[in-house]
Amino acid sequence: MATVIEVGLSETQRQIVDLTREFARTRIEPQAAEWDRTRHFARDVIDELGRLGFLGMTVPEEYGGMGLDTITYLLALEELAAADAGVAVTVGVHSAIPATMLLRHGTAAQKERWLRPMASGERLCGFALSEPDAGSDAAALRTRAVRDGDQWVLSGTKAWATNGGTADLMVVIARSERGICAFIVPTDAPGYRPGKPEDKMGLRASNTVAITFEEVRLAAQHLLGEEAMGFGYAMEALDVGRLGVATQAVGIARRALEHSVAYCGERKQFDRPIREFQAVQFKLADMATRVEAARALAHAAAARKDRGEDITQHASMAKLFASETAMWVTTQAVQLFGGYGYMRDFPVEKLFRDAKVTEIYEGTSEIQRLIIARELYPRAE
Ligand code: CAA
């Protein structure tokens, strides 16, 4: 079927795609519907992915990672997302945001202490930026970081933190008297209090919680990089995170297309498979075209990243286009399945629910448009 990227892959990419697809087929897909129904976070499966190296795909080999380029990472993430987007986001947040921040701004000691076990899969990491009153306006965050001798004391509340109740470490963005900072917080630190897992519309196999920080004390070396530089670090890492969300959206959309192609070939109405009707063909053609375009945009932005170029605008373009594609394609898929598409027994209903959040988290579609538009003007204006 021409819905899966199959041509132009290097030998390494081919192997990674095959390995991920096989893992997804045997370890994720058979359980995805049950995890969705019961909101089960499959730590055993995440740990297995870690042992296979999937939690350190883009981390350089010197820190125990696979040292893969960004497109290869996205190819693997697409396979995970096509099987279950909740698993993909668990891996994607860990891989893109905290790992990027540590790699770019961590000291040598911080990389040894935290990046290495993250890359080997021994430590799962999450990210806590948003707060109940600081979503799109991320810089309005109020979680406080107060210096007390040679320690930092964190107090406040975070919202919708991915992996917050299941991770071993969190990168937490908080405000000191000098500005916004990033901290590496072990989740067993006294005063770290995750709420109960949120009851979400989709991505139900991923863990999302509010977190209360009740005077969490951290040694000075838990400050990531420099004081007051944390907002820029977070924004820079979100550029990479947004490529992951774009790819997650591609995986969801691709799987909805694959189910639709199969179903429309089998489903008969008026004595013929519905794929023979032009109205159905046109829908499938538009779905396939948009999936290809979304993937191409994400891979083009990934290639820019690997050339060392700024990707802020292109990551936002990829995320915007892919997430709206996922929502559109899954809506068409539900329509093609008709009454069956509205039933939980059929797979496209879950894909439709999983798609929605890609238009919301790591910056809403509105925020992506704002970023794209402002990058069209010189910084001085
Ligand atoms: N790379 C590097 N630095 C950046 C940057 C980038 N992409 N974007 C901004 N910065 C820097 C700026 O250069 C500026 O630095 P100086 O102060 O030194 O000049 C600083 O950050 C502030 O930038 P802005 O003035 O642009 O900040 P702003 O307050 O206007 O906000 C925004 C910009 C784009 C709206 C930003 O708030 C934003 O992206 N909002 C969306 C928030 C978001 O994506 N949240 C995701 C939550 S996390 C999540 O969903 C992950 C998960 O768990 C699934």
Coordinates of C-alpha atoms and ligand atoms in Angstrom, one line a residue:
M1 CA 0.0 0.0 0.0
A2 CA 1.4 3.4 -1.0
T3 CA 0.4 5.0 2.3
V4 CA 3.6 4.1 4.1
I5 CA 6.9 5.7 3.4
E6 CA 8.9 2.9 1.6
V7 CA 11.3 4.5 -0.8
G8 CA 14.4 6.5 -0.5
L9 CA 15.3 5.2 2.9
S10 CA 18.9 4.6 3.8
E11 CA 19.9 1.2 5.1
T12 CA 19.9 2.5 8.7
Q13 CA 16.5 4.1 8.3
R14 CA 15.1 0.9 6.7
Q15 CA 16.3 -1.1 9.7
I16 CA 14.9 1.4 12.2
V17 CA 11.5 1.5 10.5
D18 CA 11.3 -2.3 10.3
L19 CA 12.3 -2.7 13.9
T20 CA 9.8 -0.1 15.1
R21 CA 7.0 -1.4 12.9
E22 CA 7.6 -5.0 14.2
F23 CA 7.6 -3.8 17.8
A24 CA 4.5 -1.7 17.2
R25 CA 2.7 -4.7 15.5
T26 CA 3.5 -7.2 18.3
R27 CA 3.8 -5.1 21.5
I28 CA 1.6 -2.0 21.0
E29 CA -1.2 -2.6 18.5
P30 CA -2.8 -5.6 20.1
Q31 CA -3.2 -3.7 23.4
A32 CA -3.8 -0.2 22.2
A33 CA -7.7 -0.4 22.3
E34 CA -7.5 -1.8 25.9
W35 CA -5.1 0.8 27.1
D36 CA -7.3 3.5 25.6
R37 CA -10.4 2.1 27.3
T38 CA -8.7 1.6 30.7
R39 CA -6.3 4.6 30.6
H40 CA -3.4 2.3 31.1
F41 CA 0.2 3.6 31.0
A42 CA 2.2 0.7 29.8
R43 CA 5.5 1.3 31.6
D44 CA 6.7 -2.2 30.7
V45 CA 6.4 -1.4 27.0
I46 CA 8.1 2.0 27.5
D47 CA 10.9 0.2 29.4
E48 CA 11.2 -2.3 26.5
L49 CA 11.5 0.6 24.1
G50 CA 14.1 2.1 26.3
R51 CA 16.2 -1.1 26.3
L52 CA 16.0 -1.1 22.5
G53 CA 17.4 2.4 22.5
F54 CA 14.2 4.3 21.5
L55 CA 14.5 6.7 24.4
G56 CA 17.8 8.0 23.2
M57 CA 17.4 8.0 19.4
T58 CA 18.9 11.4 18.8
V59 CA 21.2 11.6 21.8
P60 CA 24.8 11.3 20.6
E61 CA 26.5 7.9 21.1
E62 CA 29.0 9.5 23.6
Y63 CA 26.1 9.9 26.0
G64 CA 24.8 6.4 25.3
G65 CA 22.2 7.3 22.7
M66 CA 21.7 6.0 19.1
G67 CA 23.0 9.2 17.6
L68 CA 20.4 9.2 14.8
D69 CA 19.6 12.1 12.6
T70 CA 16.2 13.8 13.1
I71 CA 14.4 12.3 10.1
T72 CA 15.3 8.8 11.2
Y73 CA 13.9 9.7 14.7
L74 CA 10.7 10.9 13.0
L75 CA 10.4 7.8 10.9
A76 CA 10.4 5.7 14.1
L77 CA 8.1 8.0 15.9
E78 CA 5.6 7.8 13.0
E79 CA 5.5 4.0 13.4
L80 CA 4.8 4.3 17.1
A81 CA 2.1 6.9 16.5
A82 CA 0.4 4.8 13.9
A83 CA 0.2 2.1 16.5
D84 CA -0.7 4.2 19.5
A85 CA -0.3 8.0 19.7
G86 CA -0.2 7.8 23.5
V87 CA 3.0 5.7 23.4
A88 CA 4.4 8.1 20.8
V89 CA 3.9 11.1 22.9
T90 CA 5.5 9.5 26.0
V91 CA 8.6 8.8 23.9
G92 CA 8.4 12.0 22.0
V93 CA 8.3 14.4 25.0
H94 CA 11.1 12.6 26.7
S95 CA 13.2 12.5 23.6
A96 CA 12.6 16.0 22.2
I97 CA 12.2 18.4 25.1
P98 CA 14.2 17.5 28.2
A99 CA 16.9 15.7 26.2
T100 CA 17.3 18.7 23.8
M101 CA 17.6 21.0 26.8
L102 CA 20.2 18.9 28.6
L103 CA 22.2 18.3 25.4
R104 CA 22.3 22.0 24.5
H105 CA 22.6 23.6 27.9
G106 CA 23.5 21.0 30.5
T107 CA 27.0 20.9 32.0
A108 CA 29.2 17.8 31.4
A109 CA 28.2 16.6 34.9
Q110 CA 24.5 17.1 34.2
K111 CA 24.7 15.2 31.0
E112 CA 26.5 12.3 32.7
R113 CA 24.1 12.3 35.6
W114 CA 20.8 12.7 33.8
L115 CA 21.1 12.5 30.0
R116 CA 23.0 9.2 29.9
P117 CA 20.3 7.3 32.0
M118 CA 17.6 9.0 29.9
A119 CA 19.2 7.8 26.7
S120 CA 19.7 4.3 27.9
G121 CA 16.1 4.1 29.0
E122 CA 16.8 3.7 32.7
R123 CA 15.2 7.1 33.5
L124 CA 12.0 8.3 31.9
C125 CA 11.7 12.1 31.8
G126 CA 8.8 14.5 31.3
F127 CA 8.3 18.3 31.0
A128 CA 6.3 20.7 33.1
L129 CA 5.8 24.2 31.6
S130 CA 2.0 25.0 31.5
E131 CA 0.1 26.1 34.5
P132 CA -3.6 26.5 35.1
D133 CA -3.3 30.2 34.2
A134 CA -0.3 30.0 31.8
G135 CA -1.1 28.0 28.7
S136 CA -0.6 29.9 25.4
D137 CA 1.0 32.7 27.4
A138 CA 3.7 30.4 28.8
A139 CA 5.8 33.3 30.1
A140 CA 3.0 34.1 32.6
L141 CA 4.0 31.1 34.7
R142 CA 4.1 31.6 38.4
T143 CA 5.8 28.5 39.9
R144 CA 8.5 30.0 42.1
A145 CA 12.2 29.0 42.5
V146 CA 13.7 30.6 45.6
R147 CA 17.4 30.4 46.4
D148 CA 18.1 29.2 50.0
G149 CA 21.8 28.9 50.6
D150 CA 23.1 26.3 48.2
Q151 CA 19.6 25.0 47.4
W152 CA 16.6 25.9 45.3
V153 CA 13.1 25.7 46.7
L154 CA 10.3 25.1 44.1
S155 CA 6.7 26.0 44.9
G156 CA 3.6 26.1 42.7
T157 CA 1.3 24.1 40.4
K158 CA 1.8 22.8 36.9
A159 CA -1.0 21.6 34.6
W160 CA -1.2 18.9 31.9
A161 CA 2.3 17.7 32.5
T162 CA 3.1 14.8 30.2
N163 CA 4.7 11.8 32.1
G164 CA 4.4 13.8 35.3
G165 CA 2.9 10.8 37.3
T166 CA 5.1 8.1 35.7
A167 CA 8.5 9.7 35.0
D168 CA 11.6 9.4 37.1
L169 CA 12.7 12.9 36.3
M170 CA 10.9 16.1 35.2
V171 CA 12.3 19.2 33.6
V172 CA 10.4 22.0 35.3
I173 CA 10.2 25.6 34.3
A174 CA 10.0 28.0 37.2
R175 CA 10.6 31.7 38.0
S176 CA 13.4 33.0 40.2
E177 CA 13.8 36.6 41.2
R178 CA 16.1 37.0 38.1
G179 CA 13.8 35.4 35.5
I180 CA 12.5 32.0 34.2
C181 CA 14.7 29.0 34.9
A182 CA 14.7 25.3 34.0
F183 CA 15.3 22.6 36.7
I184 CA 15.8 18.9 36.6
V185 CA 13.6 17.5 39.3
P186 CA 13.6 13.8 40.5
T187 CA 10.0 12.8 41.0
D188 CA 10.8 11.1 44.3
A189 CA 11.9 14.5 45.7
P190 CA 9.9 15.3 48.9
G191 CA 7.1 17.7 48.1
Y192 CA 6.7 16.6 44.4
R193 CA 3.0 15.8 44.3
P194 CA 1.5 14.5 41.0
G195 CA -2.3 14.6 40.8
K196 CA -4.4 11.7 39.5
P197 CA -4.1 11.0 35.8
E198 CA -6.3 13.2 33.7
D199 CA -9.4 11.6 32.1
K200 CA -8.6 12.8 28.5
M201 CA -10.5 12.6 25.2
G202 CA -7.6 10.8 23.5
L203 CA -4.0 9.8 24.1
R204 CA -5.3 7.8 27.0
A205 CA -2.3 5.5 27.2
S206 CA -0.1 8.6 28.0
N207 CA 0.2 10.0 31.5
T208 CA -1.0 13.6 32.0
V209 CA -1.2 15.1 35.4
A210 CA -1.2 18.3 37.4
I211 CA 1.7 18.6 39.7
T212 CA 2.0 20.5 43.0
F213 CA 5.4 21.5 44.2
E214 CA 5.3 21.9 47.9
E215 CA 8.7 23.4 48.7
V216 CA 10.7 20.9 46.7
R217 CA 14.3 21.3 47.7
L218 CA 17.0 20.8 45.0
A219 CA 20.7 21.1 45.2
A220 CA 22.3 23.9 43.0
Q221 CA 23.3 21.5 40.3
H222 CA 19.7 20.8 39.4
L223 CA 19.5 24.2 37.7
L224 CA 19.8 23.4 34.0
G225 CA 22.1 25.8 32.3
E226 CA 22.1 29.4 33.5
E227 CA 19.7 31.2 35.8
A228 CA 17.0 33.3 33.9
M229 CA 17.7 31.6 30.6
G230 CA 15.1 28.8 31.0
F231 CA 12.3 30.3 28.8
G232 CA 14.5 30.5 25.8
Y233 CA 15.7 26.9 26.4
A234 CA 12.1 25.8 26.6
M235 CA 11.1 27.6 23.5
E236 CA 14.1 26.2 21.6
A237 CA 13.3 22.6 22.8
L238 CA 9.6 23.1 21.9
D239 CA 10.7 23.7 18.3
V240 CA 12.1 20.2 18.3
G241 CA 9.0 18.9 20.2
R242 CA 6.7 20.3 17.6
L243 CA 8.4 18.2 14.9
G244 CA 7.5 15.2 17.1
V245 CA 3.9 16.4 17.4
A246 CA 3.8 16.9 13.6
T247 CA 5.0 13.3 13.2
Q248 CA 2.6 12.0 15.7
A249 CA -0.2 13.6 13.7
V250 CA 1.2 12.1 10.5
G251 CA 1.2 8.6 12.1
I252 CA -2.4 9.0 13.3
A253 CA -3.5 10.3 9.8
R254 CA -1.7 7.6 8.0
R255 CA -3.3 4.9 10.1
A256 CA -6.8 6.4 9.5
L257 CA -6.0 6.4 5.7
E258 CA -4.8 2.8 5.8
H259 CA -8.0 1.7 7.7
S260 CA -10.1 3.7 5.2
V261 CA -8.4 2.2 2.1
A262 CA -9.0 -1.3 3.5
Y263 CA -12.6 -0.7 4.5
C264 CA -13.7 1.0 1.3
G265 CA -12.3 -1.9 -0.6
E266 CA -14.4 -4.4 1.3
R267 CA -17.6 -2.5 2.2
K268 CA -20.3 -3.0 -0.3
Q269 CA -23.3 -0.8 -0.9
F270 CA -25.5 -0.7 -4.0
D271 CA -23.9 -4.1 -5.0
R272 CA -20.3 -2.8 -5.3
P273 CA -17.4 -1.9 -3.0
I274 CA -17.7 1.7 -2.1
R275 CA -14.2 2.4 -3.4
E276 CA -15.8 2.3 -6.8
F277 CA -17.7 5.5 -6.1
Q278 CA -16.0 8.7 -7.2
A279 CA -17.1 10.5 -4.0
V280 CA -15.2 7.9 -2.0
Q281 CA -12.2 8.0 -4.4
F282 CA -11.9 11.7 -4.1
K283 CA -11.9 11.6 -0.3
L284 CA -9.2 8.9 -0.3
A285 CA -7.1 10.8 -2.8
D286 CA -7.3 14.0 -0.7
M287 CA -6.5 12.1 2.5
A288 CA -3.4 10.4 0.9
T289 CA -2.2 13.6 -0.6
R290 CA -2.4 15.5 2.7
V291 CA -0.6 12.7 4.6
E292 CA 2.3 12.8 2.2
A293 CA 2.4 16.7 2.3
A294 CA 2.4 16.7 6.1
R295 CA 5.2 14.2 6.3
A296 CA 7.2 16.0 3.7
L297 CA 6.9 19.3 5.7
A298 CA 8.0 17.6 8.9
H299 CA 11.0 15.9 7.2
A300 CA 12.0 19.2 5.5
A301 CA 12.1 20.9 8.9
A302 CA 14.0 18.0 10.4
A303 CA 16.6 18.3 7.6
R304 CA 16.9 22.0 8.4
K305 CA 17.6 21.1 12.0
D306 CA 20.2 18.6 11.1
R307 CA 21.9 21.3 8.9
G308 CA 22.1 23.4 12.0
E309 CA 19.5 26.0 10.8
D310 CA 16.9 27.8 12.9
I311 CA 13.7 25.8 12.7
T312 CA 11.3 27.9 14.7
Q313 CA 9.1 28.9 11.7
H314 CA 9.3 25.6 9.9
A315 CA 8.6 23.5 13.0
S316 CA 5.5 25.6 13.6
M317 CA 4.5 25.1 9.9
A318 CA 5.0 21.4 10.1
K319 CA 3.1 21.1 13.4
L320 CA 0.2 23.4 12.2
F321 CA -0.2 21.6 8.9
A322 CA 0.2 18.0 10.2
S323 CA -2.1 18.5 13.2
E324 CA -4.9 20.0 11.0
T325 CA -4.3 17.2 8.5
A326 CA -4.7 14.6 11.2
M327 CA -8.0 16.1 12.4
W328 CA -9.3 16.4 8.8
V329 CA -8.2 13.0 7.7
T330 CA -9.6 11.2 10.8
T331 CA -12.9 13.1 10.3
Q332 CA -13.1 11.8 6.7
A333 CA -12.2 8.3 7.9
V334 CA -15.1 8.4 10.4
Q335 CA -17.4 9.6 7.6
L336 CA -16.2 6.8 5.3
F337 CA -16.9 4.2 7.9
G338 CA -20.3 5.7 8.4
G339 CA -22.2 4.2 11.4
Y340 CA -19.4 1.9 12.1
G341 CA -17.0 4.8 12.3
Y342 CA -18.9 6.2 15.2
M343 CA -18.6 2.9 17.2
R344 CA -15.8 2.2 19.6
D345 CA -15.5 -1.3 18.1
F346 CA -13.9 0.2 15.0
P347 CA -10.4 1.8 15.1
V348 CA -11.1 5.2 13.4
E349 CA -13.0 6.6 16.4
K350 CA -9.9 6.4 18.6
L351 CA -7.8 7.9 15.9
F352 CA -10.2 10.8 15.6
R353 CA -10.0 11.4 19.4
D354 CA -6.2 11.0 19.4
A355 CA -5.8 13.6 16.6
K356 CA -7.5 16.5 18.4
V357 CA -4.8 17.2 20.9
T358 CA -2.2 17.7 18.2
E359 CA -4.0 21.0 17.4
I360 CA -3.7 22.0 21.1
Y361 CA -0.6 20.9 22.9
E362 CA 3.0 22.1 22.4
G363 CA 1.3 25.3 21.2
T364 CA -2.2 25.6 19.7
S365 CA -2.7 26.1 16.0
E366 CA -3.4 29.7 16.7
I367 CA 0.0 30.0 18.5
Q368 CA 1.7 28.3 15.5
R369 CA 0.2 30.8 13.1
L370 CA 1.4 33.6 15.3
I371 CA 4.9 32.3 15.3
I372 CA 4.9 31.7 11.6
A373 CA 3.6 35.2 10.9
R374 CA 6.0 37.0 13.1
E375 CA 8.9 35.1 11.6
L376 CA 7.9 36.7 8.2
Y377 CA 9.0 40.1 9.6
P378 CA 12.6 41.1 10.5
R379 CA 13.2 40.9 14.3
A380 CA 13.9 44.6 14.6
E381 CA 10.2 45.5 13.7
Ligands
CAA1 N1 14.0 29.6 20.3 C1 14.8 30.2 21.2 N2 14.5 31.3 21.9 C2 13.2 31.7 21.8 C3 12.3 31.1 20.9 C4 12.7 30.0 20.2 N3 11.9 29.3 19.4 N4 11.1 31.7 21.0 C5 11.3 32.7 21.9 N5 12.5 32.7 22.4 C6 13.1 33.6 23.3 C7 13.1 35.0 22.7 O1 14.3 35.2 21.9 C8 13.1 35.9 23.9 O2 14.4 36.0 24.4 P1 14.9 37.4 25.1 O3 14.0 37.7 26.2 O4 16.3 37.1 25.4 O5 14.8 38.4 23.9 C9 12.3 35.1 24.9 O6 12.3 33.7 24.5 C10 10.8 35.5 25.0 O7 10.3 35.4 23.7 P2 8.9 36.1 23.2 O8 9.0 37.6 23.6 O9 8.7 35.7 21.9 O10 7.9 35.4 24.3 P3 6.3 35.6 24.3 O11 6.0 35.7 25.7 O12 5.8 36.6 23.3 O13 5.8 34.1 23.9 C11 5.0 32.4 22.5 C12 6.0 33.5 22.7 C13 5.4 31.9 21.1 C14 3.5 32.8 22.4 C15 5.2 31.3 23.5 O14 4.7 31.7 24.8 C16 4.6 30.0 23.2 O15 5.2 29.2 22.4 N6 3.4 29.7 23.7 C17 2.9 28.4 23.5 C18 3.2 27.6 24.7 C19 3.4 26.1 24.4 O16 3.8 25.7 23.3 N7 3.2 25.3 25.4 C20 3.4 23.9 25.3 C21 3.2 23.3 26.6 S1 4.3 22.0 26.8 C22 3.6 20.7 26.1 O17 2.5 20.7 25.5 C23 4.5 19.5 26.1 C24 3.8 18.3 26.5 O18 3.9 17.9 27.6 C25 3.0 17.5 25.5

